[in-house]
mmCIF file of C-alpha atoms in Angstrom:
data_model
loop_
_atom_site.group_PDB
_atom_site.id
_atom_site.type_symbol
_atom_site.label_atom_id
_atom_site.label_comp_id
_atom_site.label_asym_id
_atom_site.label_seq_id
_atom_site.Cartn_x
_atom_site.Cartn_y
_atom_site.Cartn_z
ATOM 1 C CA MET A 16 -29.033 46.664 18.267
ATOM 2 C CA GLU A 17 -30.602 47.535 14.887
ATOM 3 C CA LYS A 18 -30.544 44.924 12.223
ATOM 4 C CA GLU A 19 -28.385 45.674 9.121
ATOM 5 C CA SER A 20 -30.477 45.859 6.103
ATOM 6 C CA LYS A 21 -29.757 43.043 3.256
ATOM 7 C CA LYS A 22 -28.498 45.851 0.947
ATOM 8 C CA GLY A 23 -26.100 46.941 3.466
ATOM 9 C CA LYS A 24 -24.643 43.428 4.090
ATOM 10 C CA VAL A 25 -24.465 42.948 0.269
ATOM 11 C CA PHE A 26 -22.542 46.389 0.021
ATOM 12 C CA ALA A 27 -20.391 45.316 2.905
ATOM 13 C CA TYR A 28 -19.370 41.923 1.044
ATOM 14 C CA VAL A 29 -18.583 43.935 -2.170
ATOM 15 C CA VAL A 30 -16.189 46.498 -0.226
ATOM 16 C CA MET A 31 -14.765 43.525 1.713
ATOM 17 C CA GLY A 32 -14.110 41.747 -1.503
ATOM 18 C CA ILE A 33 -12.398 44.555 -3.061
ATOM 19 C CA TYR A 34 -10.423 45.063 0.082
ATOM 20 C CA LEU A 35 -9.340 41.560 -0.097
ATOM 21 C CA LEU A 36 -8.464 41.838 -3.690
ATOM 22 C CA PHE A 37 -6.167 44.757 -2.888
ATOM 23 C CA LEU A 38 -4.728 42.682 0.016
ATOM 24 C CA CYS A 39 -3.647 39.744 -2.353
ATOM 25 C CA TRP A 40 -2.189 42.134 -4.912
ATOM 26 C CA LEU A 41 -0.117 43.763 -2.001
ATOM 27 C CA ILE A 42 1.086 40.627 -0.168
ATOM 28 C CA LEU A 43 1.238 38.039 -2.923
ATOM 29 C CA PHE A 44 1.884 40.111 -6.057
ATOM 30 C CA LYS A 45 3.876 42.958 -4.354
ATOM 31 C CA MET A 46 1.909 45.657 -6.084
ATOM 32 C CA ALA A 47 3.397 44.475 -9.580
ATOM 33 C CA ASP A 48 1.774 45.462 -12.538
ATOM 34 C CA SER A 49 3.137 42.501 -14.600
ATOM 35 C CA PHE A 50 3.985 38.898 -13.742
ATOM 36 C CA ASN A 51 7.662 39.197 -14.614
ATOM 37 C CA LYS A 52 7.887 41.968 -11.997
ATOM 38 C CA ILE A 53 6.818 39.744 -9.116
ATOM 39 C CA PRO A 54 9.846 38.790 -7.162
ATOM 40 C CA SER A 55 10.980 35.076 -7.300
ATOM 41 C CA ARG A 56 12.323 34.013 -3.983
ATOM 42 C CA ARG A 57 11.502 31.246 -1.497
ATOM 43 C CA SER A 58 12.460 31.682 2.172
ATOM 44 C CA ILE A 59 11.090 31.110 5.332
ATOM 45 C CA ASN A 60 11.796 32.557 8.859
ATOM 46 C CA LEU A 61 10.583 30.663 12.039
ATOM 47 C CA VAL A 62 12.242 33.005 14.486
ATOM 48 C CA PRO A 63 9.436 35.658 15.731
ATOM 49 C CA PHE A 64 10.634 39.346 15.140
ATOM 50 C CA TYR A 65 14.020 38.569 13.603
ATOM 51 C CA TYR A 66 15.006 40.041 10.434
ATOM 52 C CA GLY A 67 18.611 39.432 10.309
ATOM 53 C CA GLU A 68 20.673 42.173 9.246
ATOM 54 C CA PHE A 69 17.709 43.340 6.948
ATOM 55 C CA ASN A 70 18.335 47.190 6.229
ATOM 56 C CA GLY A 71 20.958 47.221 8.945
ATOM 57 C CA SER A 72 18.440 46.687 11.692
ATOM 58 C CA ARG A 73 17.335 43.514 13.561
ATOM 59 C CA PHE A 74 13.997 44.683 14.550
ATOM 60 C CA GLN A 75 11.624 46.690 11.957
ATOM 61 C CA LEU A 76 8.815 48.624 13.621
ATOM 62 C CA PHE A 77 7.458 49.952 10.403
ATOM 63 C CA ASP A 78 7.061 46.544 9.034
ATOM 64 C CA ILE A 79 5.131 45.463 12.148
ATOM 65 C CA ILE A 80 2.800 48.629 12.258
ATOM 66 C CA TYR A 81 2.376 48.224 8.603
ATOM 67 C CA ASN A 82 1.167 44.664 8.888
ATOM 68 C CA MET A 83 -1.245 45.305 11.564
ATOM 69 C CA LEU A 84 -2.734 48.481 9.731
ATOM 70 C CA VAL A 85 -3.378 46.376 6.487
ATOM 71 C CA PHE A 86 -5.039 43.528 8.355
ATOM 72 C CA ALA A 87 -7.143 45.545 10.742
ATOM 73 C CA PRO A 88 -10.013 46.000 8.100
ATOM 74 C CA ALA A 89 -9.966 42.250 7.754
ATOM 75 C CA GLY A 90 -10.557 41.768 11.343
ATOM 76 C CA PHE A 91 -13.444 44.179 11.343
ATOM 77 C CA TYR A 92 -15.094 42.622 8.395
ATOM 78 C CA PHE A 93 -14.670 39.067 9.488
ATOM 79 C CA ALA A 94 -15.966 39.910 12.740
ATOM 80 C CA ALA A 95 -18.926 41.957 11.514
ATOM 81 C CA LEU A 96 -20.142 39.557 8.900
ATOM 82 C CA GLY A 97 -19.299 36.369 10.831
ATOM 83 C CA LYS A 98 -21.695 34.407 13.099
ATOM 84 C CA LYS A 99 -19.307 33.863 15.954
ATOM 85 C CA LYS A 100 -17.779 37.521 15.958
ATOM 86 C CA THR A 101 -14.449 37.225 17.803
ATOM 87 C CA ILE A 102 -13.557 33.819 16.522
ATOM 88 C CA SER A 103 -14.418 34.879 13.020
ATOM 89 C CA GLY A 104 -12.498 38.140 13.191
ATOM 90 C CA ILE A 105 -9.306 36.821 14.815
ATOM 91 C CA GLY A 106 -9.518 33.286 13.278
ATOM 92 C CA GLY A 107 -10.372 34.694 9.920
ATOM 93 C CA CYS A 108 -7.060 36.728 9.991
ATOM 94 C CA PHE A 109 -4.941 34.081 11.277
ATOM 95 C CA ILE A 110 -6.138 31.782 8.459
ATOM 96 C CA LEU A 111 -5.899 34.443 5.742
ATOM 97 C CA SER A 112 -2.483 35.187 6.793
ATOM 98 C CA LEU A 113 -1.244 31.798 7.066
ATOM 99 C CA SER A 114 -2.577 31.207 3.707
ATOM 100 C CA PHE A 115 -0.620 33.997 2.304
ATOM 101 C CA GLU A 116 2.654 32.795 3.951
ATOM 102 C CA VAL A 117 2.026 29.166 2.710
ATOM 103 C CA ILE A 118 1.277 30.637 -0.965
ATOM 104 C CA GLN A 119 4.299 32.739 -0.966
ATOM 105 C CA TRP A 120 6.701 29.717 -0.029
ATOM 106 C CA VAL A 121 4.830 27.289 -2.356
ATOM 107 C CA PHE A 122 4.904 29.596 -5.383
ATOM 108 C CA ALA A 123 8.210 31.133 -4.429
ATOM 109 C CA ILE A 124 6.859 34.787 -4.525
ATOM 110 C CA GLY A 125 8.290 35.823 -1.234
ATOM 111 C CA SER A 126 9.550 35.307 2.254
ATOM 112 C CA SER A 127 7.365 33.371 4.446
ATOM 113 C CA ASP A 128 7.815 34.872 7.957
ATOM 114 C CA ILE A 129 6.189 33.958 11.449
ATOM 115 C CA THR A 130 6.486 37.658 12.327
ATOM 116 C CA ASP A 131 4.142 38.487 9.424
ATOM 117 C CA LEU A 132 1.757 35.615 10.670
ATOM 118 C CA ILE A 133 1.932 37.116 14.345
ATOM 119 C CA THR A 134 1.736 40.875 13.311
ATOM 120 C CA ASN A 135 -1.276 40.328 10.698
ATOM 121 C CA THR A 136 -3.132 38.166 13.340
ATOM 122 C CA THR A 137 -2.595 41.128 15.591
ATOM 123 C CA GLY A 138 -4.105 43.399 13.189
ATOM 124 C CA GLY A 139 -7.039 41.420 12.991
ATOM 125 C CA VAL A 140 -7.463 41.463 16.876
ATOM 126 C CA VAL A 141 -7.237 45.285 16.525
ATOM 127 C CA GLY A 142 -9.793 45.250 13.721
ATOM 128 C CA THR A 143 -12.099 42.978 15.745
ATOM 129 C CA GLY A 144 -11.798 45.329 18.832
ATOM 130 C CA ILE A 145 -12.673 48.407 16.640
ATOM 131 C CA TYR A 146 -15.806 46.358 15.410
ATOM 132 C CA PHE A 147 -16.989 45.765 18.951
ATOM 133 C CA LEU A 148 -16.296 49.539 19.885
ATOM 134 C CA LEU A 149 -17.964 50.744 16.949
ATOM 135 C CA ARG A 150 -20.973 48.485 17.390
ATOM 136 C CA LYS A 151 -21.224 50.040 20.870
ATOM 137 C CA LEU A 152 -20.851 53.482 19.733
ATOM 138 C CA SER A 153 -22.983 53.360 16.571
ATOM 139 C CA ARG A 154 -26.089 51.352 17.714
ATOM 140 C CA GLY A 155 -26.188 48.712 15.091
ATOM 141 C CA ARG A 156 -25.041 50.738 12.081
ATOM 142 C CA GLU A 157 -21.301 49.855 12.336
ATOM 143 C CA ILE A 158 -21.221 47.706 8.963
ATOM 144 C CA LYS A 159 -22.629 50.609 7.036
ATOM 145 C CA ILE A 160 -20.344 53.236 8.521
ATOM 146 C CA VAL A 161 -17.345 51.203 8.115
ATOM 147 C CA SER A 162 -18.558 49.984 4.316
ATOM 148 C CA ILE A 163 -18.949 53.769 3.311
ATOM 149 C CA ILE A 164 -15.554 54.661 4.722
ATOM 150 C CA GLY A 165 -14.067 51.520 3.008
ATOM 151 C CA ALA A 166 -15.586 52.420 -0.353
ATOM 152 C CA VAL A 167 -14.419 55.816 -0.265
ATOM 153 C CA ILE A 168 -10.967 54.797 0.578
ATOM 154 C CA GLU A 169 -10.909 52.094 -2.165
ATOM 155 C CA MET A 170 -12.291 54.618 -4.763
ATOM 156 C CA GLY A 171 -9.317 56.918 -3.887
ATOM 157 C CA LEU A 172 -6.978 53.927 -4.171
ATOM 158 C CA ILE A 173 -8.393 52.716 -7.631
ATOM 159 C CA GLY A 174 -7.957 56.534 -8.706
ATOM 160 C CA LEU A 175 -4.535 56.575 -7.811
ATOM 161 C CA LEU A 176 -3.720 53.253 -9.434
ATOM 162 C CA VAL A 177 -5.276 54.369 -12.661
ATOM 163 C CA LEU A 178 -3.223 57.428 -12.473
ATOM 164 C CA LEU A 179 -0.028 55.281 -11.755
ATOM 165 C CA PHE A 180 -0.723 52.922 -14.609
ATOM 166 C CA MET A 181 -1.668 55.783 -17.108
ATOM 167 C CA SER A 182 1.826 57.339 -16.166
ATOM 168 C CA ASN A 183 3.791 54.235 -17.048
#
C-alpha cells in the first residue's frame, strides 16, 4: 500500500471537517437558516425502530436509509484517518451519533432516538466497509479518491446553499 502524502491527509481532514459541519447543521440545527427556526422540543425514544403513529406508519424505511447514508462518509473518514481502522470507523460513528442524540436532548432541539443511534452507527459500518474495499481496489490512494469526490460534492452543496439563501 502506497503511503498517503502529508498534503493528501491535510486535504482529507479539511474535507472531513466541512462534512462534519454539514452533519451538525443537518442533525442538530435541522438545516435552519436562523436560530429561531430550530425546532424546540425534547423527547426520547428508547424503543428501537418504533415511530408511534408518525406519518401514519410505525416503521420509516426512508429515515433508516437516510441516517445510514449521511453517516457512511463519517465511517469512511474515521477509519481512513484513525490508527485502529475498524474501531475508529465504527466507534467514531457511535460516539458522534450518541453525542448528537445527547446534545439534542440536553438543549431541547430535537428527538433523541435509539433508532437514530443504531442506524447512524450502521452507516458508519457501511462507510468503514467502503474504506476497506476501496483500499484493496485503489492500492493506497483511497483517501485521495474519496477526498476529491467529497470536495466536489461539498462544493455543489455549498453552491446550492448559496442559491437557497440568496433566494430567501
